[in-house]
Coordinates of C-alpha atoms in Angstrom, one line a residue:
X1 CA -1.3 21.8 -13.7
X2 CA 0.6 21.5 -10.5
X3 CA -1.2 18.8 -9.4
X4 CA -1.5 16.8 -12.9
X5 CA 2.2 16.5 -12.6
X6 CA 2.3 15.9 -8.7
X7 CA 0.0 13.0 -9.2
X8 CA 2.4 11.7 -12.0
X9 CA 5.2 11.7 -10.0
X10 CA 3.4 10.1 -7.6
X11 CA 2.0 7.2 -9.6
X12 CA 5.5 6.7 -10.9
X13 CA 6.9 6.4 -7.8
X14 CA 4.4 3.7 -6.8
X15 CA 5.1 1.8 -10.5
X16 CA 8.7 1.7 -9.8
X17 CA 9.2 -2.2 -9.4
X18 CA 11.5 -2.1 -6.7
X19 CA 11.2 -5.7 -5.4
X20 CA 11.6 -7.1 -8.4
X21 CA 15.0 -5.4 -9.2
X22 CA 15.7 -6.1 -5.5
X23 CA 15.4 -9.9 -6.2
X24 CA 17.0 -9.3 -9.5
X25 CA 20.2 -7.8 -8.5
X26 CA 20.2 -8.5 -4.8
X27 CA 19.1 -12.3 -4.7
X28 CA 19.7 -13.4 -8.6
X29 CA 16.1 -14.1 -8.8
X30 CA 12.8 -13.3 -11.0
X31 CA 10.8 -12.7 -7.7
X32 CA 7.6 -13.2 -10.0
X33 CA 8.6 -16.9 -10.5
X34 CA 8.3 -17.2 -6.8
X35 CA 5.5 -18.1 -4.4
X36 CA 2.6 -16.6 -5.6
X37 CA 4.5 -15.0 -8.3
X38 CA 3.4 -11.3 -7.5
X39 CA 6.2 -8.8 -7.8
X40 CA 6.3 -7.3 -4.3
X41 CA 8.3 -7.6 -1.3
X42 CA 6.8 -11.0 0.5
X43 CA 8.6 -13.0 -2.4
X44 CA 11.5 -11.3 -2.0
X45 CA 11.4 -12.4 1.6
X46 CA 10.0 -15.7 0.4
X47 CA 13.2 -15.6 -2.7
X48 CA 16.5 -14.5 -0.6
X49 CA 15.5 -14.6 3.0
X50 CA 14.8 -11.6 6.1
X51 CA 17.5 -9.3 5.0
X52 CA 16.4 -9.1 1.1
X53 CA 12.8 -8.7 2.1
X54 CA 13.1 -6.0 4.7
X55 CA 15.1 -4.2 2.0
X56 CA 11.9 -4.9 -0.5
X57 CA 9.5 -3.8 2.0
X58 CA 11.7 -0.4 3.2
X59 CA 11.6 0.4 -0.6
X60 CA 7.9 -0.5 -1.1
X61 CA 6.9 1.5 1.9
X62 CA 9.0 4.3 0.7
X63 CA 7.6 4.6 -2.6
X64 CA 3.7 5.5 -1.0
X65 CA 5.7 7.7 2.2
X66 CA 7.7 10.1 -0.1
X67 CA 5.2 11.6 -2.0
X68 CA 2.6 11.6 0.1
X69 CA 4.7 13.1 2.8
X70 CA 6.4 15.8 0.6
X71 CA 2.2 16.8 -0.4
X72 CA 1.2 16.7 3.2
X73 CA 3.8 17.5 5.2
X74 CA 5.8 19.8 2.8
X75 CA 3.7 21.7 0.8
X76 CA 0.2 21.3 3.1
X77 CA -1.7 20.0 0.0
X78 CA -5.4 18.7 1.5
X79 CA -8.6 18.2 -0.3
X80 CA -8.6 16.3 -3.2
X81 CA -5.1 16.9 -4.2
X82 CA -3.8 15.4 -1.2
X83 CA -6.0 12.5 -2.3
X84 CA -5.2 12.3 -5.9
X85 CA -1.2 11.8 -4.8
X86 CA -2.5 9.8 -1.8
X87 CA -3.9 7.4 -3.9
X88 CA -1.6 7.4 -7.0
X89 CA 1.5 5.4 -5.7
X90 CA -0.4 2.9 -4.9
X91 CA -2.3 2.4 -8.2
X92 CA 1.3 2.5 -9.8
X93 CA 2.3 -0.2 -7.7
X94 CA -0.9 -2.2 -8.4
X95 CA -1.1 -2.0 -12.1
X96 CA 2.9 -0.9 -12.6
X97 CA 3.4 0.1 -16.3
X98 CA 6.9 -1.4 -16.0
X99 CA 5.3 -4.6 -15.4
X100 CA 3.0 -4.2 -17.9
X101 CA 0.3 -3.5 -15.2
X102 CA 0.3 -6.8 -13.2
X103 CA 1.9 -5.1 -10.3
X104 CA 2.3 -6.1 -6.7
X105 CA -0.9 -6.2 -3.9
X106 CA -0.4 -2.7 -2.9
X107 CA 0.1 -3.4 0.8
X108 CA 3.8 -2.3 1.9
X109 CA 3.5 1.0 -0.6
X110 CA -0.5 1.3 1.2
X111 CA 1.9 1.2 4.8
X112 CA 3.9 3.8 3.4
X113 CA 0.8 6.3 2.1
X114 CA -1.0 5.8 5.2
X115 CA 2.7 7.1 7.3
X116 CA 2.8 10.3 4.9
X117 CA -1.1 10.8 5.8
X118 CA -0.9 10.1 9.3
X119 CA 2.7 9.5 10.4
X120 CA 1.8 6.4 13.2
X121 CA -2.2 6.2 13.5
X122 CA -3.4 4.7 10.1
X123 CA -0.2 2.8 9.3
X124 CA -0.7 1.4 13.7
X125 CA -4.4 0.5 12.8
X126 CA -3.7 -1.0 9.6
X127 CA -0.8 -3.4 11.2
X128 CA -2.7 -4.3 14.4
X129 CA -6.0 -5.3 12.7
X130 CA -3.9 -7.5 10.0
X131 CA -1.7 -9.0 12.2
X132 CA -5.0 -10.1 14.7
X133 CA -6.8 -11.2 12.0
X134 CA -4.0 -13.3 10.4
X135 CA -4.2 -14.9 13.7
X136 CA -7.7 -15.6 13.2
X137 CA -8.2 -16.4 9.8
X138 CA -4.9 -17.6 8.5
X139 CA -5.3 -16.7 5.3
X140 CA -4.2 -13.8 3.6
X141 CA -6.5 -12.4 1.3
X142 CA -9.2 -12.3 4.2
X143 CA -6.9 -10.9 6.7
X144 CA -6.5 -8.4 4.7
X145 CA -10.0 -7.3 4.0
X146 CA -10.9 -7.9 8.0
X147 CA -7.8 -5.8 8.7
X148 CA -9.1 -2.7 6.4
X149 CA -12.5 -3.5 7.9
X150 CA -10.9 -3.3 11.4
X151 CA -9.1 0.4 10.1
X152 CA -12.2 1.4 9.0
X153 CA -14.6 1.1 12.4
X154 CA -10.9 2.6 14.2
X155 CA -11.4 5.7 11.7
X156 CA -15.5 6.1 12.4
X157 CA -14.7 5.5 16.3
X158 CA -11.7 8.3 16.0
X159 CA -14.4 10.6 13.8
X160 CA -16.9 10.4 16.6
X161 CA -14.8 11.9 19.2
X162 CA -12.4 13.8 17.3
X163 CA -13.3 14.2 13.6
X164 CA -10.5 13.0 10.8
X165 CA -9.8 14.2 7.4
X166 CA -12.4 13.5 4.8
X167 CA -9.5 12.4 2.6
X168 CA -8.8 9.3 4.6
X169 CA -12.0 7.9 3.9
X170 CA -12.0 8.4 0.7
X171 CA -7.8 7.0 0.6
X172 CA -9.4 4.2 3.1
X173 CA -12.0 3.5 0.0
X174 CA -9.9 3.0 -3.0
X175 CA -7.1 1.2 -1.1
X176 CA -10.0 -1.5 -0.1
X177 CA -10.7 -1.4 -3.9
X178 CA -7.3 -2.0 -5.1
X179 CA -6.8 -5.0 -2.5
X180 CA -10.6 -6.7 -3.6
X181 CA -9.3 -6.6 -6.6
X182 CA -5.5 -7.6 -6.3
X183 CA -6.8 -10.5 -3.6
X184 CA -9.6 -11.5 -5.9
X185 CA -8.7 -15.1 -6.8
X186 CA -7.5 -15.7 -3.0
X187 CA -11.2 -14.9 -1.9
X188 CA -13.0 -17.0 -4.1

């Protein structure tokens, strides 16, 4: 029962649509009506500017790092409990009940999970691979799939030698899901 509420929580805090009350109240703009119109923190940035959109992404990130954290770190959940809450915030975020579930791409709050997981490894991986292949590929959507793609082969290479959590994978798996699907007209 613990769990079923923890996982709750956790999807709620993921659903909170931070960015667009940031752009609401902070930059006196419907974020949503802005660039590509998705309610996360790049059109704040895009909306009212570096300060306003390091504000969105801070919350964003925070809204995967708390719970997961807390679960991890906290109460040393693993298994599939750790997984459940791992993946929840970022599902709220994606398909945000407050937003009637057209919610953001999932990639600040994804940060964020990946920090309460792993504190610096995932989150490092995650960054370097999009940032490279943005480089490469210039567009978004694709970055974005090459840099989970890139996280992924880090993670096998990292199993090899070491071994990782289950749990990552399976994190690693749904996250790719959630961005497919949130990216899916860009990669047409």
């Amino acid at each position: 029962m613990a769990v079923i509420l923890v996982v709750a929580l956790a999807f709620l805090s993921g659903a909170l649509p931070l960015s667009v009350w940031i752009g609401r109240w902070g930059v006196g703009v419907d974020i949503r009506q802005v660039g590509d119109g998705n309610p996360g923190a790049s059109n704040v940035w895009r909306a009212g500017g570096p300060r306003w959109g390091w504000l969105a992404i801070v919350a964003d990130f925070s809204k995967g790092l708390i719970p997961v954290a807390i679960v991890n770190f906290g109460l040393g959940w693993d298994g599939w409990a750790l997984t459940a809450v791992s993946i929840a915030p970022v599902l709220g975020h994606a398909f945000s009940p407050f937003l009637r579930f057209h919610g953001g791409k999932a990639l600040a709050v994804s940060f964020g999970v990946w920090a309460g997981l792993t504190i610096w490894l995932a989150p490092t991986l995650l960054g370097v691979g999009f940032a490279i292949w943005l480089k490469i590929l210039k567009r978004d959507a694709w970055a974005v799939l090459a840099g989970v793609a890139t996280q992924l082969v880090a993670f096998l290479l990292i199993n090899a030698i070491w071994g990782i959590p289950w749990e990552w994978f399976a994190v690693w798996a749904v996250m790719t899901a959630v961005f497919i699907w949130k990216h899916k007209s860009e990669l047409k």
